[in-house]
Coordinates of C-alpha atoms in Angstrom, one line a residue:
X14 CA 118.7 -207.3 69.4
X15 CA 119.4 -208.8 66.2
X16 CA 116.6 -209.8 64.2
X17 CA 115.0 -213.5 63.5
X18 CA 115.2 -215.5 60.4
X19 CA 111.6 -216.4 59.0
X20 CA 112.0 -218.7 56.3
X21 CA 115.4 -219.7 54.6
X22 CA 114.9 -219.7 50.9
X23 CA 114.8 -223.2 50.4
X24 CA 112.5 -224.0 52.8
X25 CA 110.0 -221.6 51.2
X26 CA 108.6 -224.1 48.3
X27 CA 107.6 -226.8 51.1
X28 CA 105.5 -223.8 52.6
X29 CA 103.9 -222.7 49.3
X30 CA 100.8 -225.3 49.9
X31 CA 99.9 -223.8 52.7
X32 CA 100.4 -220.0 51.6
X33 CA 97.0 -219.3 49.6
X34 CA 95.1 -220.9 52.7
X35 CA 96.9 -218.6 55.2
X36 CA 96.3 -215.7 52.7
X37 CA 92.5 -216.3 52.8
X38 CA 92.7 -216.3 56.0
X39 CA 94.4 -213.3 56.8
X40 CA 92.5 -211.3 54.5
X41 CA 89.0 -212.7 54.4
X42 CA 88.6 -213.7 58.0
X43 CA 85.2 -212.1 58.9
X44 CA 83.2 -215.0 56.8
X45 CA 80.3 -217.0 58.2
X46 CA 81.2 -220.3 60.2
X47 CA 81.0 -222.5 57.4
X48 CA 83.4 -220.7 55.4
X49 CA 85.7 -220.2 58.8
X50 CA 85.5 -223.9 58.7
X51 CA 86.0 -225.4 55.6
X52 CA 87.6 -222.6 52.8
X53 CA 90.5 -222.0 55.4
X54 CA 91.2 -225.4 55.5
X55 CA 93.4 -224.6 58.9
X56 CA 92.9 -227.0 61.5
X57 CA 90.4 -225.4 64.2
X58 CA 89.5 -225.6 67.7
X59 CA 85.8 -224.4 66.3
X60 CA 84.9 -227.0 64.0
X61 CA 81.9 -228.2 66.1
X62 CA 78.1 -227.5 65.1
X63 CA 77.1 -224.3 66.9
X64 CA 73.7 -225.7 68.2
X65 CA 73.3 -223.7 71.5
X66 CA 71.2 -225.1 74.3
X67 CA 73.6 -223.0 76.4
X68 CA 73.1 -223.2 80.2
X69 CA 73.3 -219.2 80.3
X70 CA 71.0 -218.8 77.3
X71 CA 68.9 -216.7 79.6
X72 CA 71.8 -214.5 80.9
X73 CA 73.3 -214.4 77.5
X74 CA 70.1 -213.3 75.6
X75 CA 69.8 -210.5 78.7
X76 CA 73.7 -209.4 77.6
X77 CA 72.7 -209.3 73.9
X78 CA 69.4 -207.3 73.9
X79 CA 70.7 -204.9 76.7
X80 CA 73.8 -204.2 75.0
X81 CA 72.1 -203.1 71.6
X82 CA 69.2 -201.0 73.4
X83 CA 70.9 -199.8 76.7
X84 CA 67.8 -197.3 77.1
X85 CA 65.6 -200.5 77.7
X86 CA 63.7 -201.6 80.7
X87 CA 64.3 -204.6 82.6
X88 CA 60.6 -205.7 81.7
X89 CA 60.9 -204.7 78.2
X90 CA 64.4 -206.7 77.8
X91 CA 62.6 -209.5 79.9
X92 CA 59.5 -209.4 77.3
X93 CA 62.2 -210.1 74.2
X94 CA 63.7 -212.7 76.0
X95 CA 60.4 -214.7 76.8
X96 CA 59.5 -214.4 73.0
X97 CA 62.8 -215.7 71.8
X98 CA 63.1 -218.7 74.2
X99 CA 59.4 -219.4 73.6
X100 CA 60.3 -219.4 69.6
X101 CA 63.4 -221.7 70.0
X102 CA 61.7 -224.1 72.0
X103 CA 59.8 -225.2 69.0
X104 CA 61.6 -227.5 66.6
X105 CA 61.8 -225.9 62.7
X106 CA 62.9 -228.8 60.9
X107 CA 63.5 -232.7 61.4
X108 CA 67.1 -232.0 61.9
X109 CA 66.8 -229.6 64.2
X110 CA 65.3 -230.4 67.7
X111 CA 63.7 -227.7 70.1
X112 CA 65.9 -225.5 72.3
X113 CA 68.6 -225.2 69.4
X114 CA 69.5 -221.7 68.7
X115 CA 71.6 -221.2 65.6
X116 CA 72.7 -217.9 64.0
X117 CA 71.4 -216.1 67.4
X118 CA 72.4 -212.6 65.8
X119 CA 69.8 -212.3 63.4
X120 CA 67.2 -213.9 65.8
X121 CA 67.8 -211.1 68.3
X122 CA 68.3 -208.5 65.8
X123 CA 64.9 -209.5 64.1
X124 CA 63.3 -209.6 67.7
X125 CA 64.2 -205.9 68.2
X126 CA 62.6 -204.6 65.2
X127 CA 59.8 -206.9 65.5
X128 CA 58.9 -205.2 68.6
X129 CA 57.2 -202.0 66.9
X130 CA 56.6 -200.1 70.3
X131 CA 60.3 -200.5 71.4
X132 CA 61.3 -199.8 67.9
X133 CA 59.6 -196.7 67.8
X134 CA 60.2 -196.0 71.5
X135 CA 64.0 -195.6 71.2
X136 CA 64.4 -194.5 67.6
X137 CA 65.2 -197.4 66.0
X138 CA 63.1 -197.1 63.1
X139 CA 65.9 -196.3 60.7
X140 CA 68.0 -199.1 61.6
X141 CA 65.0 -201.6 61.2
X142 CA 64.0 -200.4 57.8
X143 CA 67.1 -201.8 56.8
X144 CA 67.6 -205.9 56.6
X145 CA 70.3 -208.3 57.2
X146 CA 74.0 -206.9 57.8
X147 CA 72.6 -203.3 57.2
X148 CA 70.2 -203.7 60.4
X149 CA 72.7 -205.3 62.4
X150 CA 75.5 -202.6 61.8
X151 CA 73.2 -199.9 62.3
X152 CA 72.3 -201.0 65.7
X153 CA 75.9 -201.8 66.8
X154 CA 76.6 -198.3 65.6
X155 CA 74.2 -196.4 67.9
X156 CA 75.6 -198.4 71.1
X157 CA 77.6 -195.2 72.0
X158 CA 75.1 -192.5 72.2
X159 CA 72.6 -194.8 73.4
X160 CA 74.6 -195.7 76.9
X161 CA 75.1 -191.8 77.2
X162 CA 71.2 -191.5 78.4
X163 CA 71.6 -194.2 80.7
X164 CA 71.5 -193.0 84.1
X165 CA 74.7 -194.2 86.5
X166 CA 74.4 -197.2 88.5
X167 CA 73.9 -196.5 92.3
X168 CA 73.7 -200.4 94.1
X169 CA 71.1 -200.8 96.3
X170 CA 71.7 -200.8 100.2
X171 CA 73.2 -204.3 101.7
X172 CA 70.1 -205.1 103.4
X173 CA 68.1 -204.5 100.1
X174 CA 70.6 -206.8 98.0
X175 CA 70.6 -209.7 100.6
X176 CA 66.6 -209.7 100.9
X177 CA 66.4 -210.2 97.1
X178 CA 69.1 -212.6 96.9
X179 CA 67.2 -214.5 99.4
X180 CA 64.0 -214.3 97.8
X181 CA 65.2 -215.1 94.2
X182 CA 68.8 -215.8 93.3
X183 CA 68.4 -216.1 89.7
X184 CA 66.5 -213.1 89.2
X185 CA 68.7 -210.9 91.3
X186 CA 71.5 -212.1 89.2
X187 CA 69.9 -211.9 85.9
X188 CA 69.1 -208.0 86.8
X189 CA 72.6 -207.4 87.8
X190 CA 73.9 -208.7 84.6
X191 CA 71.1 -206.5 82.7
X192 CA 72.2 -203.3 84.7
X193 CA 76.1 -204.0 83.9
X194 CA 75.4 -204.5 80.3
X195 CA 73.2 -201.5 79.7
X196 CA 76.1 -199.4 81.2
X197 CA 79.0 -201.6 79.3
X198 CA 77.7 -202.0 75.9
X199 CA 81.1 -203.1 74.5
X200 CA 82.3 -205.4 77.3
X201 CA 82.3 -209.0 76.3
X202 CA 79.7 -211.3 77.2
X203 CA 82.1 -214.0 78.9
X204 CA 83.4 -211.1 80.9
X205 CA 80.2 -210.0 82.1
X206 CA 79.4 -213.3 83.2
X207 CA 82.6 -213.9 84.9
X208 CA 82.3 -210.8 86.8
X209 CA 78.9 -211.6 87.5
X210 CA 80.0 -214.9 89.0
X211 CA 82.4 -213.1 91.5
X212 CA 79.6 -210.9 92.8
X213 CA 77.3 -214.3 93.1
X214 CA 79.8 -215.5 95.3
X215 CA 80.4 -212.0 97.3
X216 CA 76.6 -211.6 97.9
X217 CA 75.9 -214.3 100.5
X218 CA 79.4 -213.9 102.1
X219 CA 78.7 -210.1 102.8
X220 CA 75.2 -210.7 103.8
X221 CA 76.8 -212.8 106.7
X222 CA 79.7 -210.6 107.4
X223 CA 80.3 -208.8 110.8
X224 CA 80.4 -205.6 108.7
X225 CA 78.1 -206.0 105.7
X226 CA 78.4 -202.4 104.2
X227 CA 82.1 -202.5 104.2
X228 CA 82.0 -206.1 102.6
X229 CA 80.1 -205.0 99.8
X230 CA 82.1 -201.6 99.2
X231 CA 85.1 -203.4 99.1
X232 CA 83.5 -206.0 96.5
X233 CA 81.6 -203.7 94.5
X234 CA 84.3 -201.2 93.9
X235 CA 87.0 -204.2 92.8
X236 CA 84.4 -205.4 90.2
X237 CA 83.6 -201.8 89.3
X238 CA 87.1 -201.5 88.3
X239 CA 87.3 -204.7 86.3
X240 CA 84.5 -203.5 84.8
X241 CA 85.6 -199.9 83.6
X242 CA 89.3 -201.7 82.5
X243 CA 87.6 -204.3 80.7
X244 CA 85.0 -202.0 78.8
X245 CA 87.4 -199.7 77.7
X246 CA 89.7 -202.5 76.5
X247 CA 87.1 -204.3 74.7
X248 CA 85.9 -201.0 73.2
X249 CA 89.3 -200.4 71.6
X250 CA 89.4 -203.8 70.4
X251 CA 86.4 -203.3 68.1
X252 CA 87.5 -200.1 67.1
X253 CA 90.8 -201.3 65.8
X254 CA 89.0 -204.0 63.9
X255 CA 86.6 -201.7 62.4
X256 CA 89.2 -199.1 61.4
X257 CA 92.0 -201.5 60.4
X258 CA 90.3 -204.9 59.4
X259 CA 90.8 -208.4 60.3
X260 CA 94.5 -208.4 59.2
X261 CA 95.4 -206.1 61.8
X262 CA 93.7 -208.0 64.4
X263 CA 95.9 -211.3 63.0
X264 CA 99.0 -209.5 63.3
X265 CA 98.4 -208.3 66.7
X266 CA 97.3 -211.8 68.0
X267 CA 100.5 -213.6 66.4
X268 CA 102.6 -211.3 68.4
X269 CA 100.7 -211.8 71.7
X270 CA 100.0 -215.6 71.0
X271 CA 103.9 -216.0 70.0
X272 CA 105.0 -214.0 73.1
X273 CA 103.1 -216.0 75.6
X274 CA 103.5 -219.4 73.8
X275 CA 107.0 -219.2 72.7
X276 CA 107.7 -223.1 72.4
X277 CA 104.5 -223.5 70.2
X278 CA 105.4 -224.0 66.6
X279 CA 104.1 -221.6 64.0
X280 CA 101.3 -224.3 62.7
X281 CA 99.8 -224.2 66.3
X282 CA 100.4 -220.4 66.2
X283 CA 98.4 -220.1 63.3
X284 CA 95.3 -222.3 64.8
X285 CA 95.3 -220.2 67.8
X286 CA 95.5 -216.8 65.9
X287 CA 92.4 -218.0 63.6
X288 CA 90.5 -219.0 66.3
X289 CA 91.2 -216.1 68.7
X290 CA 90.6 -213.6 66.1
X291 CA 87.4 -215.0 65.1
X292 CA 86.4 -214.7 69.0
X293 CA 87.1 -211.1 69.1
X294 CA 85.0 -210.2 66.0
X295 CA 82.1 -212.3 67.1
X296 CA 82.2 -210.6 70.7
X297 CA 82.2 -207.2 68.9
X298 CA 79.5 -208.1 66.8
X299 CA 77.4 -208.6 69.8
X300 CA 77.4 -212.4 69.4
X301 CA 77.0 -212.8 72.9
X302 CA 76.5 -216.8 72.6
X303 CA 79.1 -217.5 70.2
X304 CA 81.6 -215.0 71.8
X305 CA 81.1 -217.4 75.0
X306 CA 81.1 -220.6 73.4
X307 CA 83.9 -220.5 71.2
X308 CA 85.9 -218.5 73.9
X309 CA 85.3 -221.8 76.1
X310 CA 86.5 -224.0 73.3
X311 CA 89.9 -222.2 72.7
X312 CA 90.7 -222.3 76.5
X313 CA 89.8 -225.7 76.8
X314 CA 92.0 -226.8 73.5
X315 CA 94.7 -224.6 75.3
X316 CA 94.3 -226.5 78.5
X317 CA 94.2 -230.0 76.5
X318 CA 97.6 -228.7 75.0
X319 CA 99.4 -227.1 77.6
X320 CA 102.3 -229.5 78.2
X321 CA 103.4 -228.2 74.5
X322 CA 101.9 -225.0 74.8
X323 CA 103.0 -223.3 78.2
X324 CA 104.2 -224.2 81.6
X325 CA 102.8 -221.7 82.9
X326 CA 98.9 -222.2 82.8
X327 CA 98.6 -225.9 84.7
X328 CA 97.3 -224.0 87.4
X329 CA 94.5 -222.0 85.2
X330 CA 93.6 -225.5 83.9
X331 CA 92.3 -226.4 87.2
X332 CA 89.6 -223.3 87.4
X333 CA 86.0 -223.2 86.4
X334 CA 85.3 -222.3 83.0
X335 CA 84.6 -218.4 83.8
X336 CA 87.5 -218.1 85.7
X337 CA 89.6 -220.0 83.1
X338 CA 89.9 -217.6 80.4
X339 CA 90.9 -214.5 82.5
X340 CA 93.8 -216.4 84.3
X341 CA 95.3 -218.1 80.9
X342 CA 95.3 -214.3 79.4
X343 CA 96.9 -213.1 82.5
X344 CA 99.3 -215.7 83.0
X345 CA 102.8 -215.2 82.6
X346 CA 104.8 -215.4 79.3
X347 CA 106.4 -218.9 79.1
X348 CA 110.0 -219.2 79.1
X349 CA 111.7 -219.4 75.9
X350 CA 112.5 -222.7 74.8
X351 CA 116.4 -223.8 74.8
X352 CA 118.2 -223.6 71.8
X353 CA 116.4 -220.8 70.3
X354 CA 118.7 -218.7 68.4
X355 CA 118.9 -215.2 69.8
X356 CA 118.7 -213.6 66.2
X357 CA 117.2 -213.5 63.1
X358 CA 119.7 -213.5 60.6
X359 CA 118.1 -215.7 58.0
X360 CA 115.5 -213.5 57.3
X361 CA 118.0 -210.6 56.5
X362 CA 119.3 -210.0 53.5
X363 CA 117.0 -212.3 51.7
X364 CA 117.1 -210.5 48.1
X365 CA 114.4 -213.1 46.9
X366 CA 111.7 -210.9 48.6
X367 CA 110.6 -209.3 45.3
X368 CA 110.0 -212.4 43.3
X369 CA 107.4 -213.5 46.0
X370 CA 104.0 -213.6 45.0
X371 CA 101.7 -211.5 47.4
X372 CA 100.3 -214.5 49.3
X373 CA 104.3 -215.6 49.9
X374 CA 104.9 -212.1 51.3
X375 CA 102.0 -212.4 53.5
X376 CA 103.2 -215.9 54.7
X377 CA 106.7 -214.5 55.0
X378 CA 106.1 -211.4 57.1
X379 CA 103.3 -213.8 59.3
X380 CA 106.5 -216.0 60.0
X381 CA 108.8 -213.0 60.6
X382 CA 106.1 -211.7 63.3
X383 CA 105.7 -215.2 65.1
X384 CA 109.8 -215.6 65.1
X385 CA 110.5 -212.1 66.2
X386 CA 108.0 -212.3 69.0
X387 CA 109.0 -215.4 70.5
X388 CA 112.6 -214.2 71.0
X389 CA 111.4 -210.9 72.3
X390 CA 108.8 -211.2 74.6
X391 CA 109.2 -208.0 76.6
X392 CA 108.8 -205.8 73.6
X393 CA 105.5 -204.1 72.9
X394 CA 103.2 -205.5 70.4
X395 CA 103.0 -201.8 68.7
X396 CA 106.9 -201.6 68.7
X397 CA 107.2 -205.0 67.0
X398 CA 104.3 -203.8 64.7
X399 CA 106.6 -200.9 63.7
X400 CA 109.7 -203.2 63.4
X401 CA 107.8 -205.2 60.8
X402 CA 106.5 -202.8 59.0
X403 CA 109.7 -200.9 58.4
X404 CA 111.2 -204.4 57.5
X405 CA 108.6 -205.3 54.9
X406 CA 109.0 -201.6 53.4
X407 CA 112.9 -202.0 53.1
X408 CA 112.8 -205.3 51.5
X409 CA 110.3 -203.8 49.1
X410 CA 112.9 -201.3 48.1
X411 CA 115.6 -203.2 48.2
X412 CA 114.3 -205.4 45.9
X413 CA 113.9 -203.0 43.2
X414 CA 116.1 -203.4 40.6
X415 CA 117.7 -200.2 40.8
X416 CA 118.6 -201.1 44.4
X417 CA 122.1 -201.2 45.8
X418 CA 123.7 -204.5 46.5
X419 CA 124.7 -202.5 50.4
X420 CA 120.4 -201.8 50.2
X421 CA 120.0 -204.1 53.2
X422 CA 123.5 -203.5 55.0
X423 CA 122.0 -201.3 57.7
X424 CA 118.5 -203.5 58.0
X425 CA 119.4 -204.2 61.6
X426 CA 120.3 -200.6 62.8
X427 CA 117.0 -199.5 61.1
X428 CA 114.9 -201.9 62.9
X429 CA 116.9 -201.5 66.3
X430 CA 115.9 -197.4 66.2
X431 CA 112.2 -198.1 67.1
X432 CA 113.2 -200.0 70.0
X433 CA 115.8 -197.5 71.3
X434 CA 113.1 -194.8 70.6
X435 CA 110.2 -196.2 73.0
X436 CA 112.8 -196.9 75.4
X437 CA 114.4 -193.2 75.4
X438 CA 110.5 -191.9 76.0
X439 CA 110.0 -194.3 78.6
X440 CA 113.1 -192.9 80.0
X441 CA 112.4 -189.8 79.7
X442 CA 108.7 -189.8 81.1
X443 CA 109.8 -192.1 84.3
X444 CA 112.6 -189.6 85.0
X445 CA 110.0 -186.2 84.6
X446 CA 107.8 -188.6 86.9
X447 CA 110.6 -189.3 89.6
X448 CA 111.2 -185.6 89.6
X449 CA 108.5 -183.7 89.3
X450 CA 105.9 -186.2 91.0
X451 CA 102.5 -186.6 89.5
X452 CA 100.6 -183.4 90.3
X453 CA 103.3 -181.6 88.7
X454 CA 103.9 -183.9 85.5
X455 CA 100.1 -184.0 84.9
X456 CA 100.8 -180.0 84.5
X457 CA 103.2 -180.5 82.0
X458 CA 101.0 -182.8 80.2
X459 CA 98.0 -180.4 80.4
X460 CA 100.0 -177.9 78.4
X461 CA 101.4 -180.2 76.1
X462 CA 98.4 -181.7 75.0
X463 CA 96.3 -178.7 75.1
X464 CA 98.6 -177.3 72.3
X465 CA 98.2 -180.6 70.5
X466 CA 94.0 -181.0 71.4
X467 CA 92.8 -177.4 71.8
X468 CA 89.4 -178.9 70.7
X469 CA 89.2 -181.2 74.0
X470 CA 87.3 -179.7 76.9
X471 CA 88.8 -179.3 80.1
X472 CA 87.5 -182.3 81.4
X473 CA 88.7 -184.2 78.8
X474 CA 92.0 -182.8 78.6
X475 CA 92.1 -183.2 82.5
X476 CA 91.0 -186.8 82.2
X477 CA 93.3 -187.7 79.5
X478 CA 96.3 -186.5 81.2
X479 CA 95.1 -187.9 84.2
X480 CA 95.3 -191.2 82.6
X481 CA 98.7 -190.3 81.4
X482 CA 100.1 -189.7 85.0
X483 CA 98.5 -193.2 86.1
X484 CA 100.3 -195.1 83.4
X485 CA 103.6 -193.3 84.9
X486 CA 103.0 -194.1 88.2
X487 CA 102.2 -197.8 87.2
X488 CA 104.8 -198.5 84.9
X489 CA 107.5 -196.3 86.7
X490 CA 107.6 -198.4 89.6
X491 CA 108.6 -201.7 87.5
X492 CA 112.0 -202.7 86.5
X493 CA 113.5 -200.6 83.8
X494 CA 113.5 -203.4 81.3
X495 CA 109.8 -203.1 81.6
X496 CA 108.9 -199.4 81.4
X497 CA 108.9 -199.6 77.5
X498 CA 106.6 -202.2 76.8
X499 CA 104.1 -201.1 79.8
X500 CA 104.1 -197.6 78.7
X501 CA 103.4 -198.4 75.1
X502 CA 100.8 -201.0 75.9
X503 CA 98.8 -198.2 78.1
X504 CA 99.4 -195.3 75.7
X505 CA 98.0 -197.6 72.8
X506 CA 94.6 -197.8 74.8
X507 CA 94.3 -194.3 75.7
X508 CA 95.5 -193.0 72.4
X509 CA 92.9 -195.5 70.9
X510 CA 90.4 -194.0 72.9
X511 CA 91.2 -190.3 71.9
X512 CA 90.7 -191.6 68.4
X513 CA 87.5 -193.0 69.0
X514 CA 86.7 -189.4 70.7
X515 CA 88.0 -188.1 67.3
X516 CA 85.8 -190.4 65.1
X517 CA 82.5 -189.8 67.0
X518 CA 83.4 -185.6 66.9
X519 CA 86.4 -184.6 64.5
X520 CA 89.2 -182.9 66.5
X521 CA 91.7 -181.7 64.1
X522 CA 93.5 -182.8 61.2
X523 CA 96.6 -183.9 63.1
X524 CA 95.0 -186.2 65.2
X525 CA 93.0 -187.3 62.2
X526 CA 96.2 -188.1 60.6
X527 CA 97.4 -190.1 63.3
X528 CA 94.3 -191.8 64.4
X529 CA 93.3 -193.1 60.4
X530 CA 97.0 -193.7 58.6
X531 CA 98.6 -196.4 60.7
X532 CA 97.7 -198.1 64.1
X533 CA 101.0 -199.3 64.9
X534 CA 102.5 -195.5 64.4
X535 CA 99.8 -194.0 66.2
X536 CA 101.5 -193.3 69.5
X537 CA 104.9 -192.0 67.7
X538 CA 102.6 -189.8 65.4
X539 CA 100.6 -188.1 68.6
X540 CA 103.9 -188.0 70.1
X541 CA 105.5 -186.0 67.4
X542 CA 102.6 -183.3 67.1
X543 CA 103.4 -179.8 68.9
X544 CA 101.0 -177.6 68.0
X545 CA 97.5 -177.7 66.0
X546 CA 98.3 -175.2 63.5
X547 CA 95.0 -174.9 62.1
X548 CA 93.3 -174.0 66.0
X549 CA 92.5 -170.5 65.9
X550 CA 91.9 -169.2 69.7
X551 CA 88.5 -167.7 70.7
X552 CA 87.9 -164.2 71.5
X553 CA 89.2 -163.7 75.0
X554 CA 86.3 -163.9 77.6
X555 CA 86.1 -163.3 81.1
X556 CA 83.6 -166.0 81.6
X557 CA 86.3 -168.3 81.2
X558 CA 88.0 -167.4 84.5
X559 CA 85.8 -168.0 87.0
X560 CA 87.1 -165.9 90.0
X561 CA 84.6 -166.3 93.5
X562 CA 85.2 -166.8 96.8
X563 CA 84.7 -170.8 96.1
X564 CA 88.2 -170.8 95.4
X565 CA 89.4 -170.3 99.4
X566 CA 86.5 -173.3 100.1
X567 CA 88.0 -175.8 97.4
X568 CA 90.5 -178.2 99.0
X569 CA 92.1 -181.4 97.5
X570 CA 90.9 -182.7 94.2
X571 CA 88.4 -179.9 94.3
X572 CA 91.1 -177.0 94.0
X573 CA 93.5 -179.0 91.9
X574 CA 90.7 -179.0 89.3
X575 CA 90.0 -175.5 89.3
X576 CA 93.7 -174.7 89.0
X577 CA 93.9 -177.3 85.9
X578 CA 90.9 -175.8 84.2
X579 CA 92.6 -172.1 84.4
X580 CA 95.8 -173.6 83.3
X581 CA 93.8 -175.2 80.2
X582 CA 92.0 -171.8 79.7
X583 CA 95.3 -169.9 79.6
X584 CA 96.9 -172.4 76.9
X585 CA 93.9 -172.3 74.8
X586 CA 94.0 -168.5 74.7
X587 CA 97.8 -168.6 74.2
X588 CA 98.9 -171.8 72.8
X589 CA 102.4 -170.5 72.1
X590 CA 102.4 -169.2 75.8
X591 CA 106.2 -169.2 77.0
X592 CA 107.5 -170.7 80.3
X593 CA 108.0 -167.1 81.6
X594 CA 104.5 -165.9 80.8
X595 CA 103.0 -169.1 82.2
X596 CA 105.2 -168.7 85.6
X597 CA 104.5 -164.7 85.8
X598 CA 100.6 -165.6 85.6
X599 CA 100.8 -168.4 88.2
X600 CA 102.7 -166.4 90.4
X601 CA 100.1 -163.4 89.7
X602 CA 97.2 -165.8 90.6
X603 CA 98.9 -167.2 93.6
X604 CA 99.3 -163.5 95.2
X605 CA 95.8 -162.7 94.5
X606 CA 93.9 -165.9 96.0
X607 CA 96.4 -165.3 98.8
X608 CA 95.4 -161.9 99.2
X609 CA 91.5 -162.1 98.8
X610 CA 91.1 -165.4 101.0
X611 CA 93.0 -163.8 103.9
X612 CA 90.8 -161.0 103.5
X613 CA 87.6 -160.4 106.1
X614 CA 85.7 -159.4 103.0
X615 CA 86.4 -162.1 100.7
X616 CA 83.5 -161.5 98.5
X617 CA 84.6 -157.6 98.0
X618 CA 88.0 -158.5 97.2
X619 CA 87.1 -160.9 94.9
X620 CA 84.9 -158.4 93.1
X621 CA 87.5 -155.8 93.3
X622 CA 90.7 -157.8 92.5
X623 CA 89.5 -160.2 90.0
X624 CA 89.2 -158.0 86.9
X625 CA 92.2 -156.4 87.8
X626 CA 93.9 -160.1 87.7
X627 CA 92.3 -160.9 84.2
X628 CA 93.6 -157.6 83.0
X629 CA 96.9 -158.4 84.2
X630 CA 96.8 -161.9 82.6
X631 CA 95.5 -160.4 79.3
X632 CA 98.4 -157.8 79.2
X633 CA 101.1 -160.6 80.5
X634 CA 100.0 -163.0 77.7
X635 CA 99.3 -160.4 74.9
X636 CA 95.7 -161.4 74.2

């Protein structure tokens, strides 16, 4: 598709007065609310003073404390909440009335460290020895390791839930919010409250149902799925902000909002980008109160402007506040406005780029993202980011004095390559899925990714490739024109979590390079990896190949997992194993399994034939 114009040169002068403001907005976003309001100068929906007398303050405080200290007991969290709520009921000045909570993050963080018994019990002394932002960031950084010590949650029996809910609904729901928050410390507060509201409706309905247990199982399964998926997405967004900064977040948000609201003008998108990005940053900082309140303000503003923003959100705007945001986020993209030119010829071949100031270049590229995205609502965010990156690189190169007049002649073809590469990969993946099916496709992925990342455990590789097959099964059911965007979006998420894993415990130089060098190029970079050249296979160990009669009893998922673990271990032993070697070893293993599982003396057969199989396998692989 031809590219969109950004700014015709003659229009650039009229925009210069806004450039420096937008430049500050892009580069210095993470500032206190006063700067967000006064220095940027961009109209915002978040300008009202933040004095929090929030009706959800009890639950929001529960979320904030519990996500910072997932190991804390319900009693300990309740004690900290009581102290904070008592403190804020007292006026601190003539201007500030009782019950007003401002700068709540510092209030919560200081309370955590004020509770010396809790600080000592949960190893917070290093964080609490710091002050201000250092203390806050230290507590944020420990979330990942802290949550690992929390036991998996098991729902109480239906009768017990119904009894507790009837006795004290508020306490029951607050306990649910506590249990969710400690297991999902990266999940945004509005999502927790929204899903808690769903459960609040479900409990009395299920308690009256003819089959209460079945009703609870169905509702809980649905909510648990949304919790897992929401948590993965939120943790990914926060990791991207942490790794690549605010400007990357701004670019992503421009693309998404321009695709969703193609009728909106650039000024309106500017405003929403500022506010939506601010919300993400506050949510990632654990600022539960501002995360919720600012989210509600933005959604309210969007609904107040629905006639000029989108024809697809009218029904969403009739919903209760906690349901409104989810509905708008998941609403269809609006139809492209009539008369919108299909191409961006005004942007292409502009040889004045080298004369722009750095601020003007940023504004130019921001407008390019807006114009390109609103014309291509079905392109993945990461593909558009790659297009913009290549375009800017070409503009920089072609603006050099030594560049030829024909430098930009093939710009359109160069940018289109990103679209074609993504579509070709999606087509290839869906063809494989349709040909092999889920089981054999995962087998192919296991071989490929064990070679790329042999440092991962068998369980991690099986989980990762299982998610990849899940992407294929979801995306390949869509019409072909949606394969690429669906696959790229899902891949961005699972690769993001692979990078979070690498950040916590480095895997290998190839993965490190792909994760750290460029957000938009992560997926193509990891796709291009073939084998980790730095990897040295461990000495061969018979212990890696557990051959017992349990293999005969295993069925379904259990048997599949055993076979997958065997495959991973084979590839780790011989990363360059050929297809012929793999087929020979697999056939030998199947014959061995059939022989011993049909034997009257299974234990004897496994004891005698197992070592022989391992010897033949070593010989076949040459290890």
